Amino acid sequence: MREKIVAGNWKMNTTIREGKKLTEDILRGIESVPAGITLVVAPPFTHLSSVSGILKDRNTPGLAAQNCASADKGAFTGEVSAAMLASVPCQYVILGHSERREYYGETSEILLEKIQRALENGLRPIFCVGEVLEERESDMHFQVVSSQLREVLFRLDPDDFKKVIVAYEPVWAIGTGKTATSEQAQEMHAFIRAFLAESFGDLAESTPILYGGSCKPSNAAELFARPDVDGGLIGGASLKADDFLAIAGSFA
Ligand code: PGA
């Protein structure tokens, strides 16, 4: 069976105190999450150590960063390296989020560097792909997503590819309250899996493909019921412990 994952991307929200409380609230309700579901939280960099201290000795939630540097180390003021994240310890890093691509100019070339740094340091990348509204409306979404996958993931060795988690996040659904229908999600997830199989064969059967974009307790069950939707990357709704737990509890 494929891994099921629900990851909370806190983005640039919460103070350290609020982030610690959110973590504690999640742990308090964690019994409600069915066995076999991996929870992951992705707080801002500044919170990682404190949150890691709270999660110590637990299998779940795992800890993710929201970004890492493309360089190894050195004179890169303001950057945070994959080795630093691994030393927290984080187990995951979100890469290629549309906000990073759009606001910080992260290209496939940069993202390939970042993914390589993450993998060298034992971090599992949660690699985000997705089209903007105009691309969907002009029927370009499959082409856009396949380019995003080809330019980065196809450059990896199969052993590295095995560690990657993919998140399909249609940009028009992120933070807009407008979710992709479960048909649209399933169609794209199945496409992504088949496309990955062109390069990685059977390994693509085991790749967790998460859906992201206005996923909430009221729509998670329908999305997660689809055969190629292996969980979610949750933004806004991950900032409320009850909503995050309810989403994680939505697997059939
Ligand atoms: P959202 O964000 O759930 O707030 O739409 C998802 C994401 O950007 O990862």
PDB file of C-alpha atoms and ligand atoms in Angstrom:
ATOM      1  CA  MET A   1       0.000   0.000   0.000  1.00  0.00           C
ATOM      2  CA  ARG A   2       1.177   3.516  -0.781  1.00  0.00           C
ATOM      3  CA  GLU A   3       2.126   5.833   2.070  1.00  0.00           C
ATOM      4  CA  LYS A   4      -0.640   8.225   3.133  1.00  0.00           C
ATOM      5  CA  ILE A   5       0.560  11.654   4.200  1.00  0.00           C
ATOM      6  CA  VAL A   6      -1.103  14.811   5.467  1.00  0.00           C
ATOM      7  CA  ALA A   7       1.333  17.722   5.698  1.00  0.00           C
ATOM      8  CA  GLY A   8       0.587  21.155   7.162  1.00  0.00           C
ATOM      9  CA  ASN A   9       2.319  24.080   5.486  1.00  0.00           C
ATOM     10  CA  TRP A  10       2.114  26.906   7.987  1.00  0.00           C
ATOM     11  CA  LYS A  11       3.705  29.382   5.545  1.00  0.00           C
ATOM     12  CA  MET A  12       4.664  32.698   7.202  1.00  0.00           C
ATOM     13  CA  ASN A  13       2.202  32.368  10.058  1.00  0.00           C
ATOM     14  CA  THR A  14       2.382  32.045  13.848  1.00  0.00           C
ATOM     15  CA  THR A  15       4.883  33.294  16.400  1.00  0.00           C
ATOM     16  CA  ILE A  16       7.027  30.674  18.117  1.00  0.00           C
ATOM     17  CA  ARG A  17       4.627  30.640  21.057  1.00  0.00           C
ATOM     18  CA  GLU A  18       1.626  30.138  18.761  1.00  0.00           C
ATOM     19  CA  GLY A  19       3.464  27.472  16.789  1.00  0.00           C
ATOM     20  CA  LYS A  20       4.304  25.551  19.946  1.00  0.00           C
ATOM     21  CA  LYS A  21       0.682  25.715  21.058  1.00  0.00           C
ATOM     22  CA  LEU A  22      -0.510  24.517  17.652  1.00  0.00           C
ATOM     23  CA  THR A  23       1.912  21.586  17.844  1.00  0.00           C
ATOM     24  CA  GLU A  24       0.744  20.689  21.343  1.00  0.00           C
ATOM     25  CA  ASP A  25      -2.894  20.909  20.264  1.00  0.00           C
ATOM     26  CA  ILE A  26      -2.185  18.571  17.354  1.00  0.00           C
ATOM     27  CA  LEU A  27      -0.467  16.075  19.664  1.00  0.00           C
ATOM     28  CA  ARG A  28      -3.388  16.221  22.081  1.00  0.00           C
ATOM     29  CA  GLY A  29      -5.760  15.066  19.354  1.00  0.00           C
ATOM     30  CA  ILE A  30      -3.436  12.720  17.532  1.00  0.00           C
ATOM     31  CA  GLU A  31      -5.238   9.590  18.755  1.00  0.00           C
ATOM     32  CA  SER A  32      -8.042  10.461  16.334  1.00  0.00           C
ATOM     33  CA  VAL A  33      -5.736  10.022  13.338  1.00  0.00           C
ATOM     34  CA  PRO A  34      -6.044   6.531  11.863  1.00  0.00           C
ATOM     35  CA  ALA A  35      -2.975   4.291  12.152  1.00  0.00           C
ATOM     36  CA  GLY A  36      -0.771   4.349   9.093  1.00  0.00           C
ATOM     37  CA  ILE A  37      -1.305   8.020   8.247  1.00  0.00           C
ATOM     38  CA  THR A  38       1.881  10.081   8.382  1.00  0.00           C
ATOM     39  CA  LEU A  39       1.354  13.612   9.666  1.00  0.00           C
ATOM     40  CA  VAL A  40       3.933  16.260   8.875  1.00  0.00           C
ATOM     41  CA  VAL A  41       4.119  19.862  10.064  1.00  0.00           C
ATOM     42  CA  ALA A  42       6.076  22.569   8.244  1.00  0.00           C
ATOM     43  CA  PRO A  43       6.540  25.564  10.548  1.00  0.00           C
ATOM     44  CA  PRO A  44       8.688  28.594   9.696  1.00  0.00           C
ATOM     45  CA  PHE A  45      12.487  28.169  10.096  1.00  0.00           C
ATOM     46  CA  THR A  46      12.540  30.073  13.384  1.00  0.00           C
ATOM     47  CA  HIS A  47      10.203  27.547  15.018  1.00  0.00           C
ATOM     48  CA  LEU A  48      11.829  24.320  13.886  1.00  0.00           C
ATOM     49  CA  SER A  49      13.958  23.699  16.984  1.00  0.00           C
ATOM     50  CA  SER A  50      11.157  24.416  19.444  1.00  0.00           C
ATOM     51  CA  VAL A  51       8.674  22.309  17.517  1.00  0.00           C
ATOM     52  CA  SER A  52      11.240  19.537  17.167  1.00  0.00           C
ATOM     53  CA  GLY A  53      11.681  19.572  20.956  1.00  0.00           C
ATOM     54  CA  ILE A  54       7.941  19.019  21.389  1.00  0.00           C
ATOM     55  CA  LEU A  55       7.849  16.220  18.807  1.00  0.00           C
ATOM     56  CA  LYS A  56      10.891  14.457  20.257  1.00  0.00           C
ATOM     57  CA  ASP A  57      10.519  10.677  20.543  1.00  0.00           C
ATOM     58  CA  ARG A  58       7.363  10.612  18.403  1.00  0.00           C
ATOM     59  CA  ASN A  59       7.053   8.945  15.040  1.00  0.00           C
ATOM     60  CA  THR A  60       4.522  11.453  13.873  1.00  0.00           C
ATOM     61  CA  PRO A  61       4.141  14.307  13.126  1.00  0.00           C
ATOM     62  CA  GLY A  62       7.325  14.482  11.116  1.00  0.00           C
ATOM     63  CA  LEU A  63       8.991  17.852  10.738  1.00  0.00           C
ATOM     64  CA  ALA A  64       9.408  19.714   7.440  1.00  0.00           C
ATOM     65  CA  ALA A  65      11.005  22.992   6.477  1.00  0.00           C
ATOM     66  CA  GLN A  66       9.320  25.156   3.847  1.00  0.00           C
ATOM     67  CA  ASN A  67      12.464  25.742   1.779  1.00  0.00           C
ATOM     68  CA  CYS A  68      16.219  25.190   1.737  1.00  0.00           C
ATOM     69  CA  ALA A  69      19.207  26.777   0.045  1.00  0.00           C
ATOM     70  CA  SER A  70      20.483  25.546  -3.303  1.00  0.00           C
ATOM     71  CA  ALA A  71      24.077  25.921  -2.112  1.00  0.00           C
ATOM     72  CA  ASP A  72      25.840  23.700   0.358  1.00  0.00           C
ATOM     73  CA  LYS A  73      27.191  26.337   2.739  1.00  0.00           C
ATOM     74  CA  GLY A  74      29.146  29.554   2.794  1.00  0.00           C
ATOM     75  CA  ALA A  75      28.618  33.238   2.138  1.00  0.00           C
ATOM     76  CA  PHE A  76      24.874  33.239   1.393  1.00  0.00           C
ATOM     77  CA  THR A  77      23.429  35.706   3.896  1.00  0.00           C
ATOM     78  CA  GLY A  78      19.930  34.815   4.998  1.00  0.00           C
ATOM     79  CA  GLU A  79      19.898  31.319   3.538  1.00  0.00           C
ATOM     80  CA  VAL A  80      19.310  28.065   5.434  1.00  0.00           C
ATOM     81  CA  SER A  81      21.076  24.933   4.203  1.00  0.00           C
ATOM     82  CA  ALA A  82      19.741  21.414   3.939  1.00  0.00           C
ATOM     83  CA  ALA A  83      22.467  20.271   6.366  1.00  0.00           C
ATOM     84  CA  MET A  84      21.218  22.796   8.939  1.00  0.00           C
ATOM     85  CA  LEU A  85      17.679  21.480   8.534  1.00  0.00           C
ATOM     86  CA  ALA A  86      18.830  17.890   8.885  1.00  0.00           C
ATOM     87  CA  SER A  87      20.602  18.855  12.100  1.00  0.00           C
ATOM     88  CA  VAL A  88      17.378  20.146  13.744  1.00  0.00           C
ATOM     89  CA  PRO A  89      16.359  17.356  12.862  1.00  0.00           C
ATOM     90  CA  CYS A  90      13.870  17.860  10.026  1.00  0.00           C
ATOM     91  CA  GLN A  91      12.974  14.849   7.905  1.00  0.00           C
ATOM     92  CA  TYR A  92      11.282  16.677   5.022  1.00  0.00           C
ATOM     93  CA  VAL A  93      11.515  19.896   3.049  1.00  0.00           C
ATOM     94  CA  ILE A  94       8.852  21.495   0.834  1.00  0.00           C
ATOM     95  CA  LEU A  95      10.383  22.567  -2.487  1.00  0.00           C
ATOM     96  CA  GLY A  96       8.906  24.193  -5.552  1.00  0.00           C
ATOM     97  CA  HIS A  97       5.858  25.675  -3.861  1.00  0.00           C
ATOM     98  CA  SER A  98       4.131  28.023  -6.299  1.00  0.00           C
ATOM     99  CA  GLU A  99       4.701  30.946  -3.908  1.00  0.00           C
ATOM    100  CA  ARG A 100       8.454  30.294  -4.074  1.00  0.00           C
ATOM    101  CA  ARG A 101       8.313  29.911  -7.856  1.00  0.00           C
ATOM    102  CA  GLU A 102       6.268  33.078  -8.306  1.00  0.00           C
ATOM    103  CA  TYR A 103       7.592  35.505  -5.666  1.00  0.00           C
ATOM    104  CA  TYR A 104      11.201  34.359  -5.430  1.00  0.00           C
ATOM    105  CA  GLY A 105      11.857  33.333  -9.011  1.00  0.00           C
ATOM    106  CA  GLU A 106      12.632  29.707  -8.271  1.00  0.00           C
ATOM    107  CA  THR A 107      13.188  28.002 -11.614  1.00  0.00           C
ATOM    108  CA  SER A 108      13.463  24.296 -12.339  1.00  0.00           C
ATOM    109  CA  GLU A 109      17.231  24.722 -12.467  1.00  0.00           C
ATOM    110  CA  ILE A 110      17.318  26.142  -8.935  1.00  0.00           C
ATOM    111  CA  LEU A 111      14.847  23.558  -7.703  1.00  0.00           C
ATOM    112  CA  LEU A 112      16.967  20.714  -9.031  1.00  0.00           C
ATOM    113  CA  GLU A 113      19.905  22.084  -7.002  1.00  0.00           C
ATOM    114  CA  LYS A 114      17.713  22.360  -3.924  1.00  0.00           C
ATOM    115  CA  ILE A 115      16.353  18.842  -4.294  1.00  0.00           C
ATOM    116  CA  GLN A 116      19.877  17.513  -4.650  1.00  0.00           C
ATOM    117  CA  ARG A 117      21.042  19.315  -1.493  1.00  0.00           C
ATOM    118  CA  ALA A 118      17.995  17.980   0.364  1.00  0.00           C
ATOM    119  CA  LEU A 119      18.613  14.389  -0.755  1.00  0.00           C
ATOM    120  CA  GLU A 120      22.338  14.555   0.014  1.00  0.00           C
ATOM    121  CA  ASN A 121      21.390  15.472   3.555  1.00  0.00           C
ATOM    122  CA  GLY A 122      18.815  12.745   4.008  1.00  0.00           C
ATOM    123  CA  LEU A 123      15.763  15.018   3.715  1.00  0.00           C
ATOM    124  CA  ARG A 124      12.712  13.868   1.768  1.00  0.00           C
ATOM    125  CA  PRO A 125      11.578  16.565  -0.651  1.00  0.00           C
ATOM    126  CA  ILE A 126       7.882  17.380  -0.922  1.00  0.00           C
ATOM    127  CA  PHE A 127       8.041  18.650  -4.494  1.00  0.00           C
ATOM    128  CA  CYS A 128       5.153  20.885  -5.567  1.00  0.00           C
ATOM    129  CA  VAL A 129       3.833  21.236  -9.094  1.00  0.00           C
ATOM    130  CA  GLY A 130       0.728  22.878 -10.490  1.00  0.00           C
ATOM    131  CA  GLU A 131      -0.691  25.156 -13.141  1.00  0.00           C
ATOM    132  CA  VAL A 132      -2.100  28.678 -12.915  1.00  0.00           C
ATOM    133  CA  LEU A 133      -5.694  29.430 -13.911  1.00  0.00           C
ATOM    134  CA  GLU A 134      -4.923  30.681 -17.434  1.00  0.00           C
ATOM    135  CA  GLU A 135      -2.986  27.495 -18.118  1.00  0.00           C
ATOM    136  CA  ARG A 136      -5.915  25.331 -17.054  1.00  0.00           C
ATOM    137  CA  GLU A 137      -8.376  27.435 -19.008  1.00  0.00           C
ATOM    138  CA  SER A 138      -6.261  27.118 -22.123  1.00  0.00           C
ATOM    139  CA  ASP A 139      -5.918  23.367 -21.593  1.00  0.00           C
ATOM    140  CA  MET A 140      -2.193  23.581 -20.919  1.00  0.00           C
ATOM    141  CA  HIS A 141      -2.257  22.049 -17.428  1.00  0.00           C
ATOM    142  CA  PHE A 142      -0.906  18.620 -18.335  1.00  0.00           C
ATOM    143  CA  GLN A 143       1.868  20.160 -20.365  1.00  0.00           C
ATOM    144  CA  VAL A 144       2.836  22.578 -17.570  1.00  0.00           C
ATOM    145  CA  VAL A 145       2.891  19.895 -14.896  1.00  0.00           C
ATOM    146  CA  SER A 146       4.797  17.425 -17.043  1.00  0.00           C
ATOM    147  CA  SER A 147       7.475  20.070 -17.752  1.00  0.00           C
ATOM    148  CA  GLN A 148       7.790  20.846 -14.043  1.00  0.00           C
ATOM    149  CA  LEU A 149       8.277  17.142 -13.322  1.00  0.00           C
ATOM    150  CA  ARG A 150      10.582  16.443 -16.268  1.00  0.00           C
ATOM    151  CA  GLU A 151      12.912  19.386 -15.614  1.00  0.00           C
ATOM    152  CA  VAL A 152      13.570  18.348 -12.028  1.00  0.00           C
ATOM    153  CA  LEU A 153      12.553  14.829 -11.043  1.00  0.00           C
ATOM    154  CA  PHE A 154      13.636  13.153 -14.282  1.00  0.00           C
ATOM    155  CA  ARG A 155      17.194  14.243 -13.497  1.00  0.00           C
ATOM    156  CA  LEU A 156      17.290  12.179 -10.308  1.00  0.00           C
ATOM    157  CA  ASP A 157      18.646   8.675  -9.854  1.00  0.00           C
ATOM    158  CA  PRO A 158      15.962   6.090  -9.145  1.00  0.00           C
ATOM    159  CA  ASP A 159      17.302   5.656  -5.594  1.00  0.00           C
ATOM    160  CA  ASP A 160      16.805   9.348  -4.938  1.00  0.00           C
ATOM    161  CA  PHE A 161      13.483   9.493  -6.753  1.00  0.00           C
ATOM    162  CA  LYS A 162      12.129   6.865  -4.337  1.00  0.00           C
ATOM    163  CA  LYS A 163      12.365   9.383  -1.496  1.00  0.00           C
ATOM    164  CA  VAL A 164      10.380  12.102  -3.250  1.00  0.00           C
ATOM    165  CA  ILE A 165       6.821  13.040  -2.335  1.00  0.00           C
ATOM    166  CA  VAL A 166       4.935  14.971  -5.028  1.00  0.00           C
ATOM    167  CA  ALA A 167       2.285  17.572  -4.225  1.00  0.00           C
ATOM    168  CA  TYR A 168      -0.104  18.638  -6.973  1.00  0.00           C
ATOM    169  CA  GLU A 169      -1.266  22.124  -6.119  1.00  0.00           C
ATOM    170  CA  PRO A 170      -3.293  23.900  -8.784  1.00  0.00           C
ATOM    171  CA  VAL A 171      -2.274  27.511  -8.168  1.00  0.00           C
ATOM    172  CA  TRP A 172      -5.842  28.727  -8.713  1.00  0.00           C
ATOM    173  CA  ALA A 173      -6.944  26.625  -5.726  1.00  0.00           C
ATOM    174  CA  ILE A 174      -4.286  27.793  -3.251  1.00  0.00           C
ATOM    175  CA  GLY A 175      -5.715  30.031  -0.555  1.00  0.00           C
ATOM    176  CA  THR A 176      -8.682  30.881  -2.763  1.00  0.00           C
ATOM    177  CA  GLY A 177     -11.302  28.638  -1.193  1.00  0.00           C
ATOM    178  CA  LYS A 178     -11.765  27.170  -4.673  1.00  0.00           C
ATOM    179  CA  THR A 179     -10.821  23.479  -4.500  1.00  0.00           C
ATOM    180  CA  ALA A 180     -10.200  21.290  -7.510  1.00  0.00           C
ATOM    181  CA  THR A 181     -13.004  18.767  -7.831  1.00  0.00           C
ATOM    182  CA  SER A 182     -12.037  15.266  -6.849  1.00  0.00           C
ATOM    183  CA  GLU A 183     -12.371  14.328 -10.552  1.00  0.00           C
ATOM    184  CA  GLN A 184      -9.892  17.050 -11.544  1.00  0.00           C
ATOM    185  CA  ALA A 185      -7.501  15.972  -8.787  1.00  0.00           C
ATOM    186  CA  GLN A 186      -7.718  12.281  -9.664  1.00  0.00           C
ATOM    187  CA  GLU A 187      -7.255  13.005 -13.366  1.00  0.00           C
ATOM    188  CA  MET A 188      -4.082  15.005 -12.725  1.00  0.00           C
ATOM    189  CA  HIS A 189      -2.704  12.617 -10.083  1.00  0.00           C
ATOM    190  CA  ALA A 190      -3.158   9.635 -12.412  1.00  0.00           C
ATOM    191  CA  PHE A 191      -1.481  11.636 -15.183  1.00  0.00           C
ATOM    192  CA  ILE A 192       1.455  12.501 -12.879  1.00  0.00           C
ATOM    193  CA  ARG A 193       1.901   8.874 -11.854  1.00  0.00           C
ATOM    194  CA  ALA A 194       1.803   7.646 -15.450  1.00  0.00           C
ATOM    195  CA  PHE A 195       4.221  10.381 -16.503  1.00  0.00           C
ATOM    196  CA  LEU A 196       6.672   9.523 -13.694  1.00  0.00           C
ATOM    197  CA  ALA A 197       6.432   5.872 -14.722  1.00  0.00           C
ATOM    198  CA  GLU A 198       7.812   6.795 -18.151  1.00  0.00           C
ATOM    199  CA  SER A 199      11.123   7.479 -16.456  1.00  0.00           C
ATOM    200  CA  PHE A 200      10.972   5.435 -13.263  1.00  0.00           C
ATOM    201  CA  GLY A 201       8.752   2.487 -14.163  1.00  0.00           C
ATOM    202  CA  ASP A 202       7.152   0.683 -11.252  1.00  0.00           C
ATOM    203  CA  LEU A 203       8.702   3.031  -8.693  1.00  0.00           C
ATOM    204  CA  ALA A 204       6.017   5.573  -9.574  1.00  0.00           C
ATOM    205  CA  GLU A 205       3.431   3.205  -8.113  1.00  0.00           C
ATOM    206  CA  SER A 206       4.882   3.929  -4.671  1.00  0.00           C
ATOM    207  CA  THR A 207       5.254   7.707  -5.020  1.00  0.00           C
ATOM    208  CA  PRO A 208       2.914   9.514  -2.627  1.00  0.00           C
ATOM    209  CA  ILE A 209       1.081  12.220  -4.596  1.00  0.00           C
ATOM    210  CA  LEU A 210      -0.593  14.760  -2.306  1.00  0.00           C
ATOM    211  CA  TYR A 211      -3.285  17.233  -3.289  1.00  0.00           C
ATOM    212  CA  GLY A 212      -2.998  20.850  -2.133  1.00  0.00           C
ATOM    213  CA  GLY A 213      -5.253  23.868  -2.603  1.00  0.00           C
ATOM    214  CA  SER A 214      -8.081  24.830  -0.237  1.00  0.00           C
ATOM    215  CA  CYS A 215      -8.255  21.324   1.180  1.00  0.00           C
ATOM    216  CA  LYS A 216     -10.397  21.384   4.313  1.00  0.00           C
ATOM    217  CA  PRO A 217     -12.388  19.038   6.554  1.00  0.00           C
ATOM    218  CA  SER A 218     -15.461  19.383   4.336  1.00  0.00           C
ATOM    219  CA  ASN A 219     -13.765  18.238   1.111  1.00  0.00           C
ATOM    220  CA  ALA A 220     -10.833  16.062   2.252  1.00  0.00           C
ATOM    221  CA  ALA A 221     -12.746  12.769   2.415  1.00  0.00           C
ATOM    222  CA  GLU A 222     -13.922  13.045  -1.183  1.00  0.00           C
ATOM    223  CA  LEU A 223     -10.444  13.945  -2.427  1.00  0.00           C
ATOM    224  CA  PHE A 224      -8.687  11.244  -0.392  1.00  0.00           C
ATOM    225  CA  ALA A 225     -11.132   8.597  -1.597  1.00  0.00           C
ATOM    226  CA  ARG A 226      -9.642   8.854  -5.091  1.00  0.00           C
ATOM    227  CA  PRO A 227      -7.178   6.089  -5.919  1.00  0.00           C
ATOM    228  CA  ASP A 228      -4.244   8.323  -6.855  1.00  0.00           C
ATOM    229  CA  VAL A 229      -4.726  10.952  -4.140  1.00  0.00           C
ATOM    230  CA  ASP A 230      -2.446   9.853  -1.310  1.00  0.00           C
ATOM    231  CA  GLY A 231      -3.090  12.708   1.098  1.00  0.00           C
ATOM    232  CA  GLY A 232      -2.829  16.458   1.218  1.00  0.00           C
ATOM    233  CA  LEU A 233      -0.555  19.452   1.578  1.00  0.00           C
ATOM    234  CA  ILE A 234      -2.654  21.757   3.705  1.00  0.00           C
ATOM    235  CA  GLY A 235      -2.140  25.511   4.049  1.00  0.00           C
ATOM    236  CA  GLY A 236      -4.796  27.591   5.800  1.00  0.00           C
ATOM    237  CA  ALA A 237      -6.603  24.677   7.441  1.00  0.00           C
ATOM    238  CA  SER A 238      -3.363  23.399   9.005  1.00  0.00           C
ATOM    239  CA  LEU A 239      -3.256  26.430  11.288  1.00  0.00           C
ATOM    240  CA  LYS A 240      -6.181  25.062  13.307  1.00  0.00           C
ATOM    241  CA  ALA A 241      -5.339  21.817  15.088  1.00  0.00           C
ATOM    242  CA  ASP A 242      -8.931  20.565  14.923  1.00  0.00           C
ATOM    243  CA  ASP A 243      -9.206  21.149  11.174  1.00  0.00           C
ATOM    244  CA  PHE A 244      -5.803  19.612  10.486  1.00  0.00           C
ATOM    245  CA  LEU A 245      -6.693  16.532  12.545  1.00  0.00           C
ATOM    246  CA  ALA A 246     -10.111  16.278  10.907  1.00  0.00           C
ATOM    247  CA  ILE A 247      -8.460  16.329   7.484  1.00  0.00           C
ATOM    248  CA  ALA A 248      -6.031  13.603   8.581  1.00  0.00           C
ATOM    249  CA  GLY A 249      -9.008  11.639   9.834  1.00  0.00           C
ATOM    250  CA  SER A 250     -10.698  11.789   6.425  1.00  0.00           C
ATOM    251  CA  PHE A 251      -9.174   8.661   4.907  1.00  0.00           C
ATOM    252  CA  ALA A 252     -11.735   5.928   4.367  1.00  0.00           C
TER     253      ALA A 252
HETATM  254  P1  PGA B   1      -4.226  26.323   1.108  1.00  0.00           P
HETATM  255  O1  PGA B   1      -2.649  26.227   0.743  1.00  0.00           O
HETATM  256  O2  PGA B   1      -4.595  25.019   1.760  1.00  0.00           O
HETATM  257  O3  PGA B   1      -4.308  27.479   2.065  1.00  0.00           O
HETATM  258  O4  PGA B   1      -4.951  26.559  -0.166  1.00  0.00           O
HETATM  259  C1  PGA B   1      -2.086  25.020   0.295  1.00  0.00           C
HETATM  260  C2  PGA B   1      -0.623  25.241   0.028  1.00  0.00           C
HETATM  261  O5  PGA B   1      -0.267  26.294  -0.493  1.00  0.00           O
HETATM  262  O6  PGA B   1       0.224  24.360   0.326  1.00  0.00           O
END
